[in-house]
Coordinates of C-alpha atoms in Angstrom, one line a residue:
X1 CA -11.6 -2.8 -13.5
X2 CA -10.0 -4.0 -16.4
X3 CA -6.7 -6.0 -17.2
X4 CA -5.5 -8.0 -20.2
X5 CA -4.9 -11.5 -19.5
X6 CA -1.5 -11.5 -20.9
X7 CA -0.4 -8.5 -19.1
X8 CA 3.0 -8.3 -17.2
X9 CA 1.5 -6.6 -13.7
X10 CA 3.4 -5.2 -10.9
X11 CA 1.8 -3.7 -7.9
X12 CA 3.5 -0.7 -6.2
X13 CA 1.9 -0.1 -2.4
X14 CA 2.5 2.9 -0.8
X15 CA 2.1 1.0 2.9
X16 CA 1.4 4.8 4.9
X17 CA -0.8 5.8 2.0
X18 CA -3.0 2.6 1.2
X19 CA -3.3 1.5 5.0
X20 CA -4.9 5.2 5.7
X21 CA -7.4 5.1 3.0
X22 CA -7.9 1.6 4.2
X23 CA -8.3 3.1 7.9
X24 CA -11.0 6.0 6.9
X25 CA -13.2 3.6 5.0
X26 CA -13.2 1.1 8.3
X27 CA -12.0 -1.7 7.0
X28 CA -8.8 -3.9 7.2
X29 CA -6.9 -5.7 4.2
X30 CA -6.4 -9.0 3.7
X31 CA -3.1 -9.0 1.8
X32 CA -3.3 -12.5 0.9
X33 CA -6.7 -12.3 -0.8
X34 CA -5.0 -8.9 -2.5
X35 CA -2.0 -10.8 -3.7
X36 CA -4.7 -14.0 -5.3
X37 CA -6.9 -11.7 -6.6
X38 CA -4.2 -9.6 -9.3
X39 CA -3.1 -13.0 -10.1
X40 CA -6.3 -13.8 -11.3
X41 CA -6.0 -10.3 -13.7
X42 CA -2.9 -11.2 -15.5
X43 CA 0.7 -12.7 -15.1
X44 CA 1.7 -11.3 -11.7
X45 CA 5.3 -10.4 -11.9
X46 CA 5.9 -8.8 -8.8
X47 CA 4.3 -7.0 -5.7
X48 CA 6.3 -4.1 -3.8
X49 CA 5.4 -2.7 -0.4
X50 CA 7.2 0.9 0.7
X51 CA 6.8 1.8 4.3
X52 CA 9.6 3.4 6.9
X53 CA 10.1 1.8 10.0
X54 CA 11.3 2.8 13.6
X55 CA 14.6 0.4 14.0
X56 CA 15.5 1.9 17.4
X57 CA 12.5 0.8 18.7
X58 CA 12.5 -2.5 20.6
X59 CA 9.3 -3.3 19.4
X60 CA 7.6 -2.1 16.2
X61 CA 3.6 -2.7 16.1
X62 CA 4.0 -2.5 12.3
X63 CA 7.2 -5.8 11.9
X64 CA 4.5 -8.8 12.4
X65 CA 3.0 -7.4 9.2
X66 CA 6.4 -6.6 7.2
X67 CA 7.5 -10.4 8.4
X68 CA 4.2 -12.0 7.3
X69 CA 4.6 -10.0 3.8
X70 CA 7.8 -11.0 3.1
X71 CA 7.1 -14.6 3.6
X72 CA 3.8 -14.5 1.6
X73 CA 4.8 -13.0 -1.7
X74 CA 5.5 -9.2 -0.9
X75 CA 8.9 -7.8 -1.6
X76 CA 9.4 -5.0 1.4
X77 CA 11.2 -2.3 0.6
X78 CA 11.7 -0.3 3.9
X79 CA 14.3 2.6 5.3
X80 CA 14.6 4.3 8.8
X81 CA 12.0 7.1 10.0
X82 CA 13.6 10.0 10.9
X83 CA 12.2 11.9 13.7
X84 CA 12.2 16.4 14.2
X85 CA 9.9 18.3 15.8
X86 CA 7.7 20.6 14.3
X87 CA 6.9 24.6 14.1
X88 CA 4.4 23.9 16.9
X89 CA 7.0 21.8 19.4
X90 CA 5.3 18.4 18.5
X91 CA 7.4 15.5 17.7
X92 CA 6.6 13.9 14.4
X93 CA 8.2 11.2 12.4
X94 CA 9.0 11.5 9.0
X95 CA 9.1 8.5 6.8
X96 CA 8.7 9.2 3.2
X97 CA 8.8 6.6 0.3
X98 CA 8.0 8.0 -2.9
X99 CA 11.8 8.2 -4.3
X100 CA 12.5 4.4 -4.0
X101 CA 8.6 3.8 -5.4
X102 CA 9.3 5.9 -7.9
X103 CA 12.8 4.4 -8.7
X104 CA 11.7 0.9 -8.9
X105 CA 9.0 1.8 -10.8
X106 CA 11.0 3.0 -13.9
X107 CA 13.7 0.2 -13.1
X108 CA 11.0 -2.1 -13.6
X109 CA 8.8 -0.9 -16.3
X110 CA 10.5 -2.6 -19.7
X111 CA 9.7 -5.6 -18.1
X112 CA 5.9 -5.0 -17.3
X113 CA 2.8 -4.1 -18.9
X114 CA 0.6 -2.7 -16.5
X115 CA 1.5 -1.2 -13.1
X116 CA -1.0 -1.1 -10.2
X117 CA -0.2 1.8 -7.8
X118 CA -1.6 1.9 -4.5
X119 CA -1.6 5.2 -3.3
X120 CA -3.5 8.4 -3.7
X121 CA -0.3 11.1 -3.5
X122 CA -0.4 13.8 -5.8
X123 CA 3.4 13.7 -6.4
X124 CA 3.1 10.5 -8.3
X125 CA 1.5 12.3 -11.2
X126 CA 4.8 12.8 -13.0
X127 CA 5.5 9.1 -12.6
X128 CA 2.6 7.9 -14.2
X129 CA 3.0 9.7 -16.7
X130 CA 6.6 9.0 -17.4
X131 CA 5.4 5.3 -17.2
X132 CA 3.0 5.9 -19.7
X133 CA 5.6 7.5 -21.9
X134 CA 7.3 4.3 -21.9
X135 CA 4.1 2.6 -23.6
X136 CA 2.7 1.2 -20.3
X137 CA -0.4 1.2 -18.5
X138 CA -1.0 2.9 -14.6
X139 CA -3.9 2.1 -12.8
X140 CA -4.3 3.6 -9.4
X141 CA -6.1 2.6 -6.7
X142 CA -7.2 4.8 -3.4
X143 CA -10.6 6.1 -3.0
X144 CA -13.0 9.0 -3.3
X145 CA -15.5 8.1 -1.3
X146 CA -13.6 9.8 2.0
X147 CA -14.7 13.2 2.6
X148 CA -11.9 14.8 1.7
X149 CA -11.1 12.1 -1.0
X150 CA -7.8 10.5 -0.8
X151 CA -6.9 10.6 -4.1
X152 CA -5.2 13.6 -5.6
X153 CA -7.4 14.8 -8.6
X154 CA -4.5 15.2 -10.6
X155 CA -3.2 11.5 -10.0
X156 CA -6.9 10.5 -10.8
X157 CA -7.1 12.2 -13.9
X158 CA -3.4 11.4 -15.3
X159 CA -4.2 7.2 -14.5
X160 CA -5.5 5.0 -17.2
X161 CA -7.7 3.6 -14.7
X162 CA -8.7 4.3 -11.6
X163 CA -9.8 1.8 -9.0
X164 CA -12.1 2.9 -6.1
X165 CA -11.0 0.9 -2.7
X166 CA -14.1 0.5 -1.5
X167 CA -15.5 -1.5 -4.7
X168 CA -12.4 -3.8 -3.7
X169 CA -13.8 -4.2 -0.2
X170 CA -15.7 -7.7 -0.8
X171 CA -12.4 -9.0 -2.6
X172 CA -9.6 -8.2 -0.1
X173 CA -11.2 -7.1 3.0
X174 CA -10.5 -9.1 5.6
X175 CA -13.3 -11.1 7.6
X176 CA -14.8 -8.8 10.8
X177 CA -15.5 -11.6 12.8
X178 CA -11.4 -12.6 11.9
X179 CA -10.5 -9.1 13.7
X180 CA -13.0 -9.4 16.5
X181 CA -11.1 -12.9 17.0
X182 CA -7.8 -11.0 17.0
X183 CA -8.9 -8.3 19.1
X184 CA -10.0 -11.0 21.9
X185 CA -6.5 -12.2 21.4
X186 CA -4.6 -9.9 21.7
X187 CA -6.1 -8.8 24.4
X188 CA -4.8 -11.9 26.5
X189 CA -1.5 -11.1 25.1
X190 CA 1.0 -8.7 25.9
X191 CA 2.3 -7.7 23.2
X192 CA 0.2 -7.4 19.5
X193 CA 0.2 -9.9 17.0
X194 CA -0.8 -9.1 13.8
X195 CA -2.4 -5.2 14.1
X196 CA -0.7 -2.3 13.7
X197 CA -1.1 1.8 14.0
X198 CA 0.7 4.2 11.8
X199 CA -0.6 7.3 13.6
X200 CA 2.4 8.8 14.3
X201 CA 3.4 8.5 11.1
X202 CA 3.4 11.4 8.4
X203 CA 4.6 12.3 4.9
X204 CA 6.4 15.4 3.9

């Protein structure tokens, strides 16, 4: 993993994306050791999180995380699911974020040097590359290790670096015995605290 101490750097986190490949290597982030450790690569300028949420839902497992983020250094960018059903009659909720990634991205880019993008989805080749045009440097970080990998081959290939999640794992992971805590929590609460599921949620 390299970065340039004098580097502008923006992370981009594709919440769905990052918090799957996350899931399927079985461990959880710790978003405040993610946040300290890019600050240690460079001059940290900003840190965006993308995910959809479920406003007509009275509670959303997912908000303690999107409060504690934007009190702790994240800026959330979020937008409604929408909800259809599919060819087969199930019920699926869409909740795609790639535009507005991809938007702030290029909004942001004359005034960075490096962009970290946490996501593994093939469409963001084209943006990395357009990024690149513009003189700067894409690293992207998901993981291959996964059987299938998470990472599209083609967004692999057009990164300047690429950045395997599980050689982050000591960094950012967060504690076990801090989740078996929570677990025993939670379990005398009623509602969660601080876990969440995105199961139901897909992208198109």
């Amino acid at each position: 993993m390299h970065f340039y101490p004098n580097e502008r750097i923006a992370l981009f986190v594709d919440g769905a994306n990052l918090y799957a490949a996350a899931k399927s290597l079985s461990f959880d982030i710790d978003y405040k050791r993610l946040l300290a450790m890019f600050r240690t690569k460079g001059q940290l300028v900003r840190a965006l999180y993308y995910t959809a949420l479920a406003e007509d839902q009275e509670y959303s497992s997912i908000r303690p995380l999107i409060d504690w983020l934007d009190y702790n250094g994240y800026t959330m960018v979020t937008k409604p699911t929408k909800e259809f059903v599919d060819a087969t009659g199930r019920k699926k909720i869409k909740g795609n974020m790639d535009i507005e990634l991809a938007v702030d991205a290029m909004q942001l880019a004359d005034h960075l040097d490096h962009l970290v993008l946490f996501s593994g989805d093939g469409d963001f080749r084209s943006l990395v590359e357009a990024l690149q045009f513009k003189g700067k440097r894409v690293s992207v970080v998901s993981t291959l290790t996964t059987n299938p990998p998470m990472v599209a081959d083609e967004l692999r290939r057009q990164a300047d670096q690429f950045i395997d999640l599980v050689n982050l794992q000591d960094e950012i992971g967060r504690d076990p015995a801090d989740r078996a805590h929570r677990e025993q929590r939670r379990r005398s609460e009623p509602e969660p605290l601080d876990e969440f599921e995105l199961g139901d949620l897909i992208e198109t």
